[in-house]
Amino acid sequence: MKNIYLVQPNYKGGSGKFSAYWLPYSVGSIWAYAKENEKIRENYILKDLLFLRDDVDDVISRMEHPDIVGFSNYIWNTNYNRSLARAIKSRWPDTLIIFGGPEVPDNVETFFEKNPFIDIGVHQEAEHTFLTILLKKLESRLDLTDIPGISFVHPRNGVIKNPSVGRIKDLEELPSPYLSGVFDDLLANHDSQWSATYETNRGCPYKCHFCDWGSATFTKVRKFSTERAKRELEWIADHKIEYVFFADANFGIFKSRDSEIADNLIQVVKNTGYPRTINIQWAKNSNKDIVELASRVGFIQKGITLSVQSMSENVLSAI
């Protein structure tokens, strides 16, 4: 069996009686999809989901020859990830190091030069791409040239960025990391409070210059099923998770559907007391329906977000 480690370190957030770690949702989602494949289950074992910012030497000492290590990168963890990846490559030169997330740039000309310990950069949604890499790794020779959505350094041709993999059109093919048990061992083996990321859709139709969502996708919003959204909230409540971040770029954009999800949220909180606090990014094109929806969940969400690109006339003119 080949050993896989997935890394999404974060800071402990909150204060007082509530101080929690984030469940590593991004890498959890990737693994939830990959482990549905029979070949993956037969040939790979997920050794650990690394979410703590432990001393790099301590992390290395606990690893068992990692065959593949995947990193989810955002501004708050990319420096730590690079330090850990560099150390892993130094200790095990044959380990395949994969970086994904918003900190992997679209323009990769200097990316690998600055980070020679990274073997593959993954661009945009990673579920399909990561599975393809794992399956390719089982072949006698790892050929990266025909895997869409990645960049890498070819031994003869230099830096190559393959064509985009495209958006995932049917989100129903993606299993929930919560409902599929990806985090069960994490919850059982770590005495911690937890925060959770919750998404009911992906994508954003707007092109706001200040924002990751629009600049990264500005495309059709695709929805997870309402039934899945309800079951995930129940899972969150059952596991007494106090703080939930809604990862939708525009919650409330689907008036009837999102109202149903909000009603379910209200009922779950009334029945269980969890979650205690939520953070929602409301639809950018705010209107009276959004205000009404926000007011209904106001007992656990304080206020409403407004999307203003800038208050500067010069900035707005430049945009």
mmCIF file of N, CA and C in Angstrom, residues 206-212 214-215 284 305-319:
data_model
loop_
_atom_site.group_PDB
_atom_site.id
_atom_site.type_symbol
_atom_site.label_atom_id
_atom_site.label_comp_id
_atom_site.label_asym_id
_atom_site.label_seq_id
_atom_site.Cartn_x
_atom_site.Cartn_y
_atom_site.Cartn_z
ATOM 1 N N TYR A 206 -20.323 36.736 -10.667
ATOM 2 C CA TYR A 206 -19.819 38.104 -10.700
ATOM 3 C C TYR A 206 -18.313 38.138 -10.936
ATOM 4 N N LYS A 207 -17.789 39.312 -11.263
ATOM 5 C CA LYS A 207 -16.367 39.464 -11.574
ATOM 6 C C LYS A 207 -15.736 40.549 -10.709
ATOM 7 N N CYS A 208 -16.076 40.558 -9.433
ATOM 8 C CA CYS A 208 -15.564 41.584 -8.534
ATOM 9 C C CYS A 208 -14.045 41.479 -8.429
ATOM 10 N N HIS A 209 -13.358 42.590 -8.626
ATOM 11 C CA HIS A 209 -11.905 42.578 -8.688
ATOM 12 C C HIS A 209 -11.255 42.316 -7.335
ATOM 13 N N PHE A 210 -11.989 42.547 -6.256
ATOM 14 C CA PHE A 210 -11.396 42.358 -4.936
ATOM 15 C C PHE A 210 -11.503 40.922 -4.446
ATOM 16 N N CYS A 211 -12.115 40.051 -5.203
ATOM 17 C CA CYS A 211 -12.619 38.792 -4.650
ATOM 18 C C CYS A 211 -12.028 37.566 -5.328
ATOM 19 N N ASP A 212 -11.695 36.548 -4.511
ATOM 20 C CA ASP A 212 -11.198 35.274 -5.045
ATOM 21 C C ASP A 212 -12.246 34.556 -5.880
ATOM 22 N N GLY A 214 -15.067 35.386 -7.682
ATOM 23 C CA GLY A 214 -15.382 35.829 -9.035
ATOM 24 C C GLY A 214 -14.200 35.758 -9.974
ATOM 25 N N SER A 215 -13.029 36.184 -9.494
ATOM 26 C CA SER A 215 -11.851 36.177 -10.353
ATOM 27 C C SER A 215 -11.422 34.765 -10.701
ATOM 28 N N LYS A 284 -24.339 38.836 -3.478
ATOM 29 C CA LYS A 284 -23.733 40.149 -3.746
ATOM 30 C C LYS A 284 -24.780 41.194 -4.130
ATOM 31 N N THR A 305 -23.619 40.906 5.193
ATOM 32 C CA THR A 305 -22.471 41.364 4.406
ATOM 33 C C THR A 305 -22.948 42.162 3.200
ATOM 34 N N LEU A 306 -22.216 43.230 2.894
ATOM 35 C CA LEU A 306 -22.452 44.019 1.687
ATOM 36 C C LEU A 306 -21.172 44.024 0.868
ATOM 37 N N SER A 307 -21.308 43.893 -0.441
ATOM 38 C CA SER A 307 -20.138 43.775 -1.309
ATOM 39 C C SER A 307 -19.884 45.099 -2.024
ATOM 40 N N VAL A 308 -18.936 45.850 -1.487
ATOM 41 C CA VAL A 308 -18.550 47.122 -2.079
ATOM 42 C C VAL A 308 -17.109 46.987 -2.569
ATOM 43 N N GLN A 309 -16.886 47.192 -3.867
ATOM 44 C CA GLN A 309 -15.535 47.010 -4.391
ATOM 45 C C GLN A 309 -14.573 48.037 -3.812
ATOM 46 N N SER A 310 -15.028 49.267 -3.668
ATOM 47 C CA SER A 310 -14.189 50.317 -3.090
ATOM 48 C C SER A 310 -15.055 51.528 -2.797
ATOM 49 N N MET A 311 -14.594 52.350 -1.873
ATOM 50 C CA MET A 311 -15.248 53.631 -1.616
ATOM 51 C C MET A 311 -14.478 54.775 -2.276
ATOM 52 N N SER A 312 -13.447 54.424 -3.037
ATOM 53 C CA SER A 312 -12.614 55.420 -3.698
ATOM 54 C C SER A 312 -13.044 55.584 -5.153
ATOM 55 N N GLU A 313 -13.333 56.823 -5.555
ATOM 56 C CA GLU A 313 -13.724 57.070 -6.937
ATOM 57 C C GLU A 313 -12.586 56.712 -7.903
ATOM 58 N N ASN A 314 -11.359 56.958 -7.506
ATOM 59 C CA ASN A 314 -10.235 56.648 -8.363
ATOM 60 C C ASN A 314 -10.096 55.142 -8.584
ATOM 61 N N VAL A 315 -10.277 54.372 -7.510
ATOM 62 C CA VAL A 315 -10.191 52.910 -7.621
ATOM 63 C C VAL A 315 -11.322 52.396 -8.505
ATOM 64 N N LEU A 316 -12.513 52.882 -8.278
ATOM 65 C CA LEU A 316 -13.666 52.435 -9.073
ATOM 66 C C LEU A 316 -13.466 52.784 -10.536
ATOM 67 N N SER A 317 -12.912 53.950 -10.826
ATOM 68 C CA SER A 317 -12.640 54.342 -12.194
ATOM 69 C C SER A 317 -11.612 53.419 -12.832
ATOM 70 N N ALA A 318 -10.574 53.061 -12.074
ATOM 71 C CA ALA A 318 -9.547 52.153 -12.597
ATOM 72 C C ALA A 318 -10.111 50.787 -12.887
ATOM 73 N N ILE A 319 -11.008 50.328 -12.016
ATOM 74 C CA ILE A 319 -11.640 49.026 -12.229
ATOM 75 C C ILE A 319 -12.478 49.027 -13.495
#
